[in-house]
């Protein structure tokens, strides 16, 4: 309370609080009483809002303490997202050779190379990936054993009028046909990133069931990029009500998705965490939450931020590869240290710096 009520008192009774006749008006006393009560209410509200924030921050900070267990390193099931330049003609043989050398001393087995995006009706123009066959063959020669998956995605019409509509059966059928089309080129799997995808979307689960039939028929993996899991119960519902953008998935929905795919990669970045230890604790929590509901037959990958920018959702100084790796190892150590089908996924090749690769190798690959 500042300008309005302060100005009213100054104008009514002067700076001393006494009117020109020498009496303190009753109204002035009521205003003071009101202000004291308003101040107390404001203090209570501030504490009510601040305490949960401080409690959550303390919990994340504590989550980042301790030592990861021995052996919580790469299981040689890691992945990296690659940009569109690898399939549109901008890359050449020398680039593939250099990438093969880069991968040689890592645990990376899967490459998610951007071959889309899909059209809003679910179709995929062949003009989007003119050099895909060349890249697949060249990569298999440069890095035998590495799988080249087609990374497909689109903006969903979940928060606005434009985008792919998963509630339209025709669009879902078109996505399945597009997957069949891209796999016929020779890709070793299909990786999907559809956003923003709201928790509990049954149409998405229906699409995954159809896609799984397609990939199983070809004996290749179905992989998806996944939203983060509610760090607090039902937080996605609260965020959806307040902002219209329910950023998180419920843990139950995450498990439903994980049971329908061969590989699920958590986009464990863009967390808005302001400090490195809070981000690391958050990743540790996310790792544990995901491990609890991902079946042992599904590869679970935790995302590492191989990009550099600072905005409201991502603070470069906080979201470091080192913090993400340590958080991943802590979560793995506490929840399922012996799990084999586990790894990390690096986002993204064209934005990575040498220090990102070093932190990944030293912290996770060993």
mmCIF file of C-alpha atoms in Angstrom:
data_model
loop_
_atom_site.group_PDB
_atom_site.id
_atom_site.type_symbol
_atom_site.label_atom_id
_atom_site.label_comp_id
_atom_site.label_asym_id
_atom_site.label_seq_id
_atom_site.Cartn_x
_atom_site.Cartn_y
_atom_site.Cartn_z
ATOM 1 C CA UNK A 1 0.000 0.000 0.000
ATOM 2 C CA UNK A 2 1.682 3.229 -1.070
ATOM 3 C CA UNK A 3 0.493 5.994 -3.352
ATOM 4 C CA UNK A 4 -3.318 6.110 -3.164
ATOM 5 C CA UNK A 5 -3.985 5.817 0.529
ATOM 6 C CA UNK A 6 -0.870 7.811 1.470
ATOM 7 C CA UNK A 7 -1.907 10.674 -0.773
ATOM 8 C CA UNK A 8 -5.447 10.631 0.658
ATOM 9 C CA UNK A 9 -4.156 11.035 4.232
ATOM 10 C CA UNK A 10 -1.784 13.858 3.282
ATOM 11 C CA UNK A 11 -4.524 15.778 1.504
ATOM 12 C CA UNK A 12 -7.151 15.250 4.242
ATOM 13 C CA UNK A 13 -5.310 15.868 7.493
ATOM 14 C CA UNK A 14 -1.865 17.144 6.686
ATOM 15 C CA UNK A 15 1.523 15.650 7.357
ATOM 16 C CA UNK A 16 0.994 15.604 11.149
ATOM 17 C CA UNK A 17 -2.189 13.508 11.052
ATOM 18 C CA UNK A 18 -4.203 16.344 12.672
ATOM 19 C CA UNK A 19 -6.854 18.309 10.814
ATOM 20 C CA UNK A 20 -6.873 22.178 10.763
ATOM 21 C CA UNK A 21 -9.285 22.225 13.722
ATOM 22 C CA UNK A 22 -6.834 20.287 15.894
ATOM 23 C CA UNK A 23 -8.815 17.013 16.082
ATOM 24 C CA UNK A 24 -7.790 13.605 14.698
ATOM 25 C CA UNK A 25 -10.694 12.523 12.499
ATOM 26 C CA UNK A 26 -12.183 9.100 13.144
ATOM 27 C CA UNK A 27 -11.815 8.332 9.453
ATOM 28 C CA UNK A 28 -8.014 8.653 9.763
ATOM 29 C CA UNK A 29 -7.986 6.049 12.505
ATOM 30 C CA UNK A 30 -10.046 3.711 10.366
ATOM 31 C CA UNK A 31 -7.628 4.143 7.461
ATOM 32 C CA UNK A 32 -4.652 3.356 9.710
ATOM 33 C CA UNK A 33 -6.419 0.282 11.060
ATOM 34 C CA UNK A 34 -7.281 -0.798 7.508
ATOM 35 C CA UNK A 35 -3.686 -0.325 6.392
ATOM 36 C CA UNK A 36 -2.329 -2.332 9.305
ATOM 37 C CA UNK A 37 -4.740 -5.157 8.553
ATOM 38 C CA UNK A 38 -3.983 -4.956 4.822
ATOM 39 C CA UNK A 39 -0.298 -5.055 5.620
ATOM 40 C CA UNK A 40 -0.736 -8.161 7.755
ATOM 41 C CA UNK A 41 -2.804 -9.835 5.031
ATOM 42 C CA UNK A 42 -0.172 -8.926 2.465
ATOM 43 C CA UNK A 43 2.538 -10.379 4.673
ATOM 44 C CA UNK A 44 0.590 -13.594 5.139
ATOM 45 C CA UNK A 45 0.006 -13.881 1.391
ATOM 46 C CA UNK A 46 3.676 -13.200 0.655
ATOM 47 C CA UNK A 47 4.745 -15.870 3.129
ATOM 48 C CA UNK A 48 2.147 -18.279 1.729
ATOM 49 C CA UNK A 49 3.552 -17.822 -1.758
ATOM 50 C CA UNK A 50 7.198 -17.638 -0.735
ATOM 51 C CA UNK A 51 7.315 -20.603 1.625
ATOM 52 C CA UNK A 52 6.398 -23.247 -0.970
ATOM 53 C CA UNK A 53 8.915 -21.720 -3.377
ATOM 54 C CA UNK A 54 11.682 -21.741 -0.777
ATOM 55 C CA UNK A 55 10.721 -25.244 0.327
ATOM 56 C CA UNK A 56 10.813 -26.509 -3.260
ATOM 57 C CA UNK A 57 14.157 -24.792 -3.863
ATOM 58 C CA UNK A 58 15.609 -26.344 -0.704
ATOM 59 C CA UNK A 59 14.342 -29.780 -1.741
ATOM 60 C CA UNK A 60 15.957 -29.447 -5.174
ATOM 61 C CA UNK A 61 19.206 -28.237 -3.634
ATOM 62 C CA UNK A 62 19.257 -31.233 -1.283
ATOM 63 C CA UNK A 63 18.423 -33.477 -4.226
ATOM 64 C CA UNK A 64 21.712 -32.390 -5.792
ATOM 65 C CA UNK A 65 23.834 -33.418 -2.806
ATOM 66 C CA UNK A 66 25.641 -36.699 -2.251
ATOM 67 C CA UNK A 67 27.723 -38.840 -4.560
ATOM 68 C CA UNK A 68 26.457 -40.897 -7.498
ATOM 69 C CA UNK A 69 27.065 -44.611 -7.235
ATOM 70 C CA UNK A 70 29.976 -46.215 -9.010
ATOM 71 C CA UNK A 71 29.025 -47.619 -12.361
ATOM 72 C CA UNK A 72 26.330 -45.059 -13.128
ATOM 73 C CA UNK A 73 27.854 -44.191 -16.469
ATOM 74 C CA UNK A 74 26.887 -44.707 -20.087
ATOM 75 C CA UNK A 75 25.253 -47.974 -21.101
ATOM 76 C CA UNK A 76 26.066 -47.176 -24.759
ATOM 77 C CA UNK A 77 22.418 -46.298 -25.390
ATOM 78 C CA UNK A 78 22.800 -42.536 -25.714
ATOM 79 C CA UNK A 79 21.383 -40.394 -28.530
ATOM 80 C CA UNK A 80 21.770 -37.002 -30.160
ATOM 81 C CA UNK A 81 19.337 -34.784 -32.051
ATOM 82 C CA UNK A 82 20.753 -33.659 -35.423
ATOM 83 C CA UNK A 83 19.597 -30.694 -37.467
ATOM 84 C CA UNK A 84 17.990 -30.681 -40.907
ATOM 85 C CA UNK A 85 21.243 -29.850 -42.710
ATOM 86 C CA UNK A 86 22.178 -33.539 -42.754
ATOM 87 C CA UNK A 87 19.348 -34.453 -45.136
ATOM 88 C CA UNK A 88 18.709 -31.308 -47.196
ATOM 89 C CA UNK A 89 22.000 -31.130 -49.087
ATOM 90 C CA UNK A 90 24.101 -28.794 -46.939
ATOM 91 C CA UNK A 91 26.348 -31.532 -45.513
ATOM 92 C CA UNK A 92 29.025 -33.449 -47.400
ATOM 93 C CA UNK A 93 31.186 -36.559 -46.980
ATOM 94 C CA UNK A 94 33.762 -34.700 -44.905
ATOM 95 C CA UNK A 95 31.046 -33.683 -42.433
ATOM 96 C CA UNK A 96 29.925 -37.290 -42.029
ATOM 97 C CA UNK A 97 33.520 -38.416 -41.494
ATOM 98 C CA UNK A 98 33.988 -35.774 -38.799
ATOM 99 C CA UNK A 99 30.725 -36.771 -37.116
ATOM 100 C CA UNK A 100 31.787 -40.421 -37.153
ATOM 101 C CA UNK A 101 35.046 -39.493 -35.413
ATOM 102 C CA UNK A 102 33.126 -37.406 -32.891
ATOM 103 C CA UNK A 103 30.872 -40.324 -31.996
ATOM 104 C CA UNK A 104 33.671 -42.879 -31.725
ATOM 105 C CA UNK A 105 34.576 -42.112 -28.084
ATOM 106 C CA UNK A 106 31.003 -41.748 -26.816
ATOM 107 C CA UNK A 107 28.064 -43.939 -25.830
ATOM 108 C CA UNK A 108 25.869 -42.620 -28.642
ATOM 109 C CA UNK A 109 23.921 -45.303 -30.506
ATOM 110 C CA UNK A 110 21.008 -43.326 -31.967
ATOM 111 C CA UNK A 111 20.920 -40.269 -34.203
ATOM 112 C CA UNK A 112 17.607 -38.393 -34.421
ATOM 113 C CA UNK A 113 18.027 -36.510 -37.690
ATOM 114 C CA UNK A 114 15.376 -33.914 -38.487
ATOM 115 C CA UNK A 115 13.527 -35.097 -41.606
ATOM 116 C CA UNK A 116 10.311 -33.101 -41.167
ATOM 117 C CA UNK A 117 8.412 -31.126 -40.197
ATOM 118 C CA UNK A 118 5.107 -32.764 -40.961
ATOM 119 C CA UNK A 119 2.405 -30.719 -42.614
ATOM 120 C CA UNK A 120 -0.537 -29.813 -40.374
ATOM 121 C CA UNK A 121 -2.586 -32.525 -42.102
ATOM 122 C CA UNK A 122 -0.016 -35.189 -41.181
ATOM 123 C CA UNK A 123 1.568 -35.541 -44.610
ATOM 124 C CA UNK A 124 5.309 -35.310 -45.279
ATOM 125 C CA UNK A 125 6.552 -33.813 -48.571
ATOM 126 C CA UNK A 126 9.405 -35.849 -50.073
ATOM 127 C CA UNK A 127 11.167 -32.593 -50.856
ATOM 128 C CA UNK A 128 11.930 -32.218 -47.132
ATOM 129 C CA UNK A 129 14.637 -34.908 -47.132
ATOM 130 C CA UNK A 130 16.298 -35.127 -50.587
ATOM 131 C CA UNK A 131 19.640 -36.410 -49.223
ATOM 132 C CA UNK A 132 18.334 -38.778 -46.568
ATOM 133 C CA UNK A 133 19.426 -41.975 -48.315
ATOM 134 C CA UNK A 134 22.913 -40.568 -48.840
ATOM 135 C CA UNK A 135 23.232 -39.640 -45.165
ATOM 136 C CA UNK A 136 21.974 -42.992 -43.905
ATOM 137 C CA UNK A 137 24.439 -44.946 -46.078
ATOM 138 C CA UNK A 138 27.351 -42.598 -45.353
ATOM 139 C CA UNK A 139 26.671 -42.688 -41.608
ATOM 140 C CA UNK A 140 26.497 -46.472 -41.539
ATOM 141 C CA UNK A 141 29.936 -46.565 -43.156
ATOM 142 C CA UNK A 142 31.421 -43.908 -40.865
ATOM 143 C CA UNK A 143 29.935 -45.290 -37.632
ATOM 144 C CA UNK A 144 28.903 -48.956 -37.942
ATOM 145 C CA UNK A 145 26.318 -49.912 -35.349
ATOM 146 C CA UNK A 146 24.880 -46.418 -35.025
ATOM 147 C CA UNK A 147 21.163 -46.176 -35.859
ATOM 148 C CA UNK A 148 19.868 -43.278 -37.940
ATOM 149 C CA UNK A 149 16.292 -42.436 -36.954
ATOM 150 C CA UNK A 150 13.977 -39.990 -38.723
ATOM 151 C CA UNK A 151 13.028 -37.150 -36.392
ATOM 152 C CA UNK A 152 9.485 -36.041 -37.263
ATOM 153 C CA UNK A 153 7.272 -33.513 -35.565
ATOM 154 C CA UNK A 154 4.887 -30.629 -35.852
ATOM 155 C CA UNK A 155 3.178 -27.946 -33.832
ATOM 156 C CA UNK A 156 -0.065 -29.253 -32.360
ATOM 157 C CA UNK A 157 -3.329 -27.341 -32.400
ATOM 158 C CA UNK A 158 -3.667 -27.885 -28.659
ATOM 159 C CA UNK A 159 -3.366 -24.228 -27.637
ATOM 160 C CA UNK A 160 -4.498 -22.419 -30.768
ATOM 161 C CA UNK A 161 -6.236 -22.839 -34.109
ATOM 162 C CA UNK A 162 -3.143 -23.693 -36.154
ATOM 163 C CA UNK A 163 -1.336 -27.004 -36.112
ATOM 164 C CA UNK A 164 -1.747 -30.750 -36.385
ATOM 165 C CA UNK A 165 -5.007 -31.984 -34.877
ATOM 166 C CA UNK A 166 -4.558 -35.328 -33.158
ATOM 167 C CA UNK A 167 -8.297 -35.578 -32.559
ATOM 168 C CA UNK A 168 -8.785 -35.920 -36.316
ATOM 169 C CA UNK A 169 -8.607 -39.575 -37.382
ATOM 170 C CA UNK A 170 -7.651 -38.580 -40.918
ATOM 171 C CA UNK A 171 -4.643 -36.617 -39.686
ATOM 172 C CA UNK A 172 -3.499 -39.499 -37.475
ATOM 173 C CA UNK A 173 -3.783 -41.890 -40.436
ATOM 174 C CA UNK A 174 -1.708 -39.476 -42.521
ATOM 175 C CA UNK A 175 1.025 -39.444 -39.843
ATOM 176 C CA UNK A 176 1.158 -43.238 -39.981
ATOM 177 C CA UNK A 177 1.443 -43.126 -43.788
ATOM 178 C CA UNK A 178 4.196 -40.510 -43.528
ATOM 179 C CA UNK A 179 6.060 -42.794 -41.129
ATOM 180 C CA UNK A 180 5.737 -45.698 -43.553
ATOM 181 C CA UNK A 181 7.004 -43.394 -46.302
ATOM 182 C CA UNK A 182 10.075 -42.197 -44.393
ATOM 183 C CA UNK A 183 11.011 -45.665 -43.157
ATOM 184 C CA UNK A 184 10.935 -46.911 -46.752
ATOM 185 C CA UNK A 185 13.870 -44.573 -47.427
ATOM 186 C CA UNK A 186 15.979 -46.712 -45.113
ATOM 187 C CA UNK A 187 15.869 -45.014 -41.721
ATOM 188 C CA UNK A 188 16.541 -47.282 -38.745
ATOM 189 C CA UNK A 189 13.617 -45.939 -36.705
ATOM 190 C CA UNK A 190 11.143 -43.111 -36.231
ATOM 191 C CA UNK A 191 11.421 -40.453 -33.524
ATOM 192 C CA UNK A 192 8.494 -38.109 -32.832
ATOM 193 C CA UNK A 193 8.400 -34.715 -31.151
ATOM 194 C CA UNK A 194 4.881 -33.238 -31.142
ATOM 195 C CA UNK A 195 4.374 -30.083 -29.070
ATOM 196 C CA UNK A 196 2.670 -28.726 -27.047
ATOM 197 C CA UNK A 197 1.276 -32.089 -26.028
ATOM 198 C CA UNK A 198 -1.042 -31.955 -23.044
ATOM 199 C CA UNK A 199 -1.014 -34.588 -20.332
ATOM 200 C CA UNK A 200 -3.736 -37.205 -20.726
ATOM 201 C CA UNK A 201 -4.163 -36.787 -24.498
ATOM 202 C CA UNK A 202 -5.856 -40.070 -25.468
ATOM 203 C CA UNK A 203 -5.619 -39.275 -29.191
ATOM 204 C CA UNK A 204 -1.842 -39.212 -28.856
ATOM 205 C CA UNK A 205 -1.895 -42.645 -27.246
ATOM 206 C CA UNK A 206 -4.094 -43.902 -30.084
ATOM 207 C CA UNK A 207 -1.564 -42.552 -32.583
ATOM 208 C CA UNK A 208 1.305 -44.267 -30.765
ATOM 209 C CA UNK A 209 -0.541 -47.597 -30.875
ATOM 210 C CA UNK A 210 -0.903 -47.271 -34.651
ATOM 211 C CA UNK A 211 2.707 -46.178 -35.109
ATOM 212 C CA UNK A 212 3.946 -49.086 -33.002
ATOM 213 C CA UNK A 213 2.259 -51.535 -35.354
ATOM 214 C CA UNK A 214 4.055 -49.876 -38.276
ATOM 215 C CA UNK A 215 7.507 -49.892 -36.675
ATOM 216 C CA UNK A 216 7.168 -53.430 -35.327
ATOM 217 C CA UNK A 217 6.277 -54.674 -38.793
ATOM 218 C CA UNK A 218 9.616 -53.291 -39.962
ATOM 219 C CA UNK A 219 11.516 -54.333 -36.812
ATOM 220 C CA UNK A 220 12.676 -50.781 -36.070
ATOM 221 C CA UNK A 221 12.277 -48.700 -32.888
ATOM 222 C CA UNK A 222 9.539 -46.177 -32.188
ATOM 223 C CA UNK A 223 10.944 -43.271 -30.198
ATOM 224 C CA UNK A 224 9.403 -40.109 -28.735
ATOM 225 C CA UNK A 225 10.514 -36.899 -27.086
ATOM 226 C CA UNK A 226 8.612 -36.417 -23.819
ATOM 227 C CA UNK A 227 7.601 -33.442 -21.710
ATOM 228 C CA UNK A 228 8.850 -33.219 -18.139
ATOM 229 C CA UNK A 229 6.899 -34.870 -15.319
ATOM 230 C CA UNK A 230 4.960 -32.944 -12.652
ATOM 231 C CA UNK A 231 7.544 -32.064 -9.970
ATOM 232 C CA UNK A 232 4.585 -31.444 -7.654
ATOM 233 C CA UNK A 233 1.265 -33.345 -7.676
ATOM 234 C CA UNK A 234 -1.113 -32.177 -10.433
ATOM 235 C CA UNK A 235 1.108 -29.216 -11.311
ATOM 236 C CA UNK A 236 0.188 -29.614 -14.984
ATOM 237 C CA UNK A 237 -3.464 -28.998 -14.092
ATOM 238 C CA UNK A 238 -2.635 -25.863 -12.117
ATOM 239 C CA UNK A 239 -0.375 -24.532 -14.880
ATOM 240 C CA UNK A 240 -3.023 -25.281 -17.475
ATOM 241 C CA UNK A 241 -5.674 -23.393 -15.519
ATOM 242 C CA UNK A 242 -3.484 -20.360 -14.849
ATOM 243 C CA UNK A 243 -1.597 -20.062 -18.141
ATOM 244 C CA UNK A 244 -3.344 -22.272 -20.691
ATOM 245 C CA UNK A 245 -0.030 -24.101 -21.150
ATOM 246 C CA UNK A 246 0.236 -27.204 -18.926
ATOM 247 C CA UNK A 247 3.986 -27.638 -19.374
ATOM 248 C CA UNK A 248 4.292 -30.935 -17.496
ATOM 249 C CA UNK A 249 2.845 -34.417 -17.878
ATOM 250 C CA UNK A 250 1.461 -36.386 -14.983
ATOM 251 C CA UNK A 251 3.661 -39.307 -13.986
ATOM 252 C CA UNK A 252 0.820 -41.663 -14.860
ATOM 253 C CA UNK A 253 0.537 -40.298 -18.407
ATOM 254 C CA UNK A 254 4.312 -40.473 -18.848
ATOM 255 C CA UNK A 255 4.133 -44.156 -17.958
ATOM 256 C CA UNK A 256 1.308 -44.725 -20.433
ATOM 257 C CA UNK A 257 3.432 -43.216 -23.189
ATOM 258 C CA UNK A 258 6.553 -45.122 -22.137
ATOM 259 C CA UNK A 259 4.714 -48.445 -22.336
ATOM 260 C CA UNK A 260 3.782 -47.789 -25.964
ATOM 261 C CA UNK A 261 7.239 -46.991 -27.342
ATOM 262 C CA UNK A 262 10.703 -48.510 -27.541
ATOM 263 C CA UNK A 263 12.490 -45.345 -26.506
ATOM 264 C CA UNK A 264 11.444 -42.220 -24.606
ATOM 265 C CA UNK A 265 13.673 -39.143 -24.275
ATOM 266 C CA UNK A 266 12.804 -36.576 -21.599
ATOM 267 C CA UNK A 267 13.323 -32.965 -22.681
ATOM 268 C CA UNK A 268 14.879 -32.162 -19.309
ATOM 269 C CA UNK A 269 15.882 -28.590 -20.154
ATOM 270 C CA UNK A 270 14.054 -25.270 -20.521
ATOM 271 C CA UNK A 271 13.206 -25.557 -16.831
ATOM 272 C CA UNK A 272 13.512 -21.844 -15.884
ATOM 273 C CA UNK A 273 15.797 -22.858 -13.001
ATOM 274 C CA UNK A 274 18.001 -19.864 -12.071
ATOM 275 C CA UNK A 275 20.890 -21.741 -10.433
ATOM 276 C CA UNK A 276 23.000 -24.699 -11.494
ATOM 277 C CA UNK A 277 22.468 -26.678 -8.284
ATOM 278 C CA UNK A 278 18.684 -26.218 -8.520
ATOM 279 C CA UNK A 279 18.713 -27.384 -12.125
ATOM 280 C CA UNK A 280 20.835 -30.407 -11.247
ATOM 281 C CA UNK A 281 18.477 -31.292 -8.396
ATOM 282 C CA UNK A 282 15.517 -30.909 -10.734
ATOM 283 C CA UNK A 283 17.085 -33.303 -13.272
ATOM 284 C CA UNK A 284 17.770 -35.795 -10.465
ATOM 285 C CA UNK A 285 14.094 -35.622 -9.492
ATOM 286 C CA UNK A 286 12.936 -35.967 -13.104
ATOM 287 C CA UNK A 287 15.193 -38.987 -13.585
ATOM 288 C CA UNK A 288 13.730 -40.732 -10.555
ATOM 289 C CA UNK A 289 10.144 -39.915 -11.518
ATOM 290 C CA UNK A 290 10.686 -41.235 -15.055
ATOM 291 C CA UNK A 291 12.465 -44.396 -13.893
ATOM 292 C CA UNK A 292 9.587 -45.240 -11.558
ATOM 293 C CA UNK A 293 7.081 -45.590 -14.416
ATOM 294 C CA UNK A 294 9.169 -46.564 -17.453
ATOM 295 C CA UNK A 295 9.068 -50.327 -18.071
ATOM 296 C CA UNK A 296 12.446 -52.105 -18.189
ATOM 297 C CA UNK A 297 11.792 -53.002 -21.831
ATOM 298 C CA UNK A 298 11.796 -49.309 -22.865
ATOM 299 C CA UNK A 299 14.928 -47.198 -23.284
ATOM 300 C CA UNK A 300 14.738 -44.125 -21.040
ATOM 301 C CA UNK A 301 16.952 -41.178 -22.029
ATOM 302 C CA UNK A 302 17.432 -37.923 -20.129
ATOM 303 C CA UNK A 303 18.029 -34.810 -22.236
ATOM 304 C CA UNK A 304 21.250 -32.805 -21.969
ATOM 305 C CA UNK A 305 21.259 -29.094 -22.965
ATOM 306 C CA UNK A 306 23.778 -28.847 -25.811
ATOM 307 C CA UNK A 307 22.559 -25.341 -26.721
ATOM 308 C CA UNK A 308 23.302 -21.841 -25.507
ATOM 309 C CA UNK A 309 20.787 -19.068 -25.029
ATOM 310 C CA UNK A 310 19.207 -17.243 -22.143
ATOM 311 C CA UNK A 311 15.528 -16.438 -21.845
ATOM 312 C CA UNK A 312 12.749 -16.893 -19.316
ATOM 313 C CA UNK A 313 12.687 -20.656 -19.775
ATOM 314 C CA UNK A 314 16.400 -21.396 -20.086
ATOM 315 C CA UNK A 315 19.306 -19.860 -18.196
ATOM 316 C CA UNK A 316 22.557 -20.922 -19.822
ATOM 317 C CA UNK A 317 24.547 -20.409 -16.614
ATOM 318 C CA UNK A 318 22.206 -22.776 -14.727
ATOM 319 C CA UNK A 319 21.286 -25.415 -17.311
ATOM 320 C CA UNK A 320 24.747 -26.833 -17.925
ATOM 321 C CA UNK A 321 25.690 -30.247 -19.257
ATOM 322 C CA UNK A 322 27.695 -30.941 -16.099
ATOM 323 C CA UNK A 323 24.693 -30.279 -13.851
ATOM 324 C CA UNK A 324 22.403 -32.380 -16.053
ATOM 325 C CA UNK A 325 24.846 -35.305 -16.083
ATOM 326 C CA UNK A 326 25.375 -35.191 -12.320
ATOM 327 C CA UNK A 327 21.625 -34.905 -11.720
ATOM 328 C CA UNK A 328 20.990 -37.840 -14.049
ATOM 329 C CA UNK A 329 23.543 -39.988 -12.231
ATOM 330 C CA UNK A 330 22.114 -39.057 -8.821
ATOM 331 C CA UNK A 331 18.570 -39.937 -9.896
ATOM 332 C CA UNK A 332 19.758 -43.196 -11.427
ATOM 333 C CA UNK A 333 21.769 -44.046 -8.296
ATOM 334 C CA UNK A 334 18.801 -43.536 -5.980
ATOM 335 C CA UNK A 335 16.146 -45.241 -8.065
ATOM 336 C CA UNK A 336 17.527 -48.005 -10.303
ATOM 337 C CA UNK A 337 21.342 -47.969 -10.545
ATOM 338 C CA UNK A 338 21.517 -51.312 -12.349
ATOM 339 C CA UNK A 339 19.092 -50.398 -15.131
ATOM 340 C CA UNK A 340 20.572 -51.250 -18.525
ATOM 341 C CA UNK A 341 18.086 -49.606 -20.886
ATOM 342 C CA UNK A 342 19.049 -46.069 -19.882
ATOM 343 C CA UNK A 343 21.012 -43.206 -21.362
ATOM 344 C CA UNK A 344 21.188 -39.512 -22.156
ATOM 345 C CA UNK A 345 20.135 -37.572 -25.260
ATOM 346 C CA UNK A 346 22.089 -34.532 -26.458
ATOM 347 C CA UNK A 347 20.143 -31.530 -27.810
ATOM 348 C CA UNK A 348 21.326 -30.362 -30.352
ATOM 349 C CA UNK A 349 24.368 -30.915 -32.617
ATOM 350 C CA UNK A 350 24.467 -27.565 -34.446
ATOM 351 C CA UNK A 351 24.409 -25.494 -31.227
ATOM 352 C CA UNK A 352 26.905 -27.575 -29.231
ATOM 353 C CA UNK A 353 30.227 -26.220 -28.035
ATOM 354 C CA UNK A 354 33.369 -28.187 -27.318
ATOM 355 C CA UNK A 355 32.882 -27.771 -23.578
ATOM 356 C CA UNK A 356 29.510 -29.530 -23.867
ATOM 357 C CA UNK A 357 31.127 -32.570 -25.458
ATOM 358 C CA UNK A 358 33.877 -32.526 -22.837
ATOM 359 C CA UNK A 359 31.386 -32.402 -19.960
ATOM 360 C CA UNK A 360 29.427 -35.286 -21.484
ATOM 361 C CA UNK A 361 32.524 -37.441 -22.005
ATOM 362 C CA UNK A 362 34.103 -36.711 -18.626
ATOM 363 C CA UNK A 363 30.909 -36.891 -16.588
ATOM 364 C CA UNK A 364 29.010 -39.698 -18.296
ATOM 365 C CA UNK A 365 31.161 -41.648 -20.741
ATOM 366 C CA UNK A 366 34.350 -42.046 -18.665
#
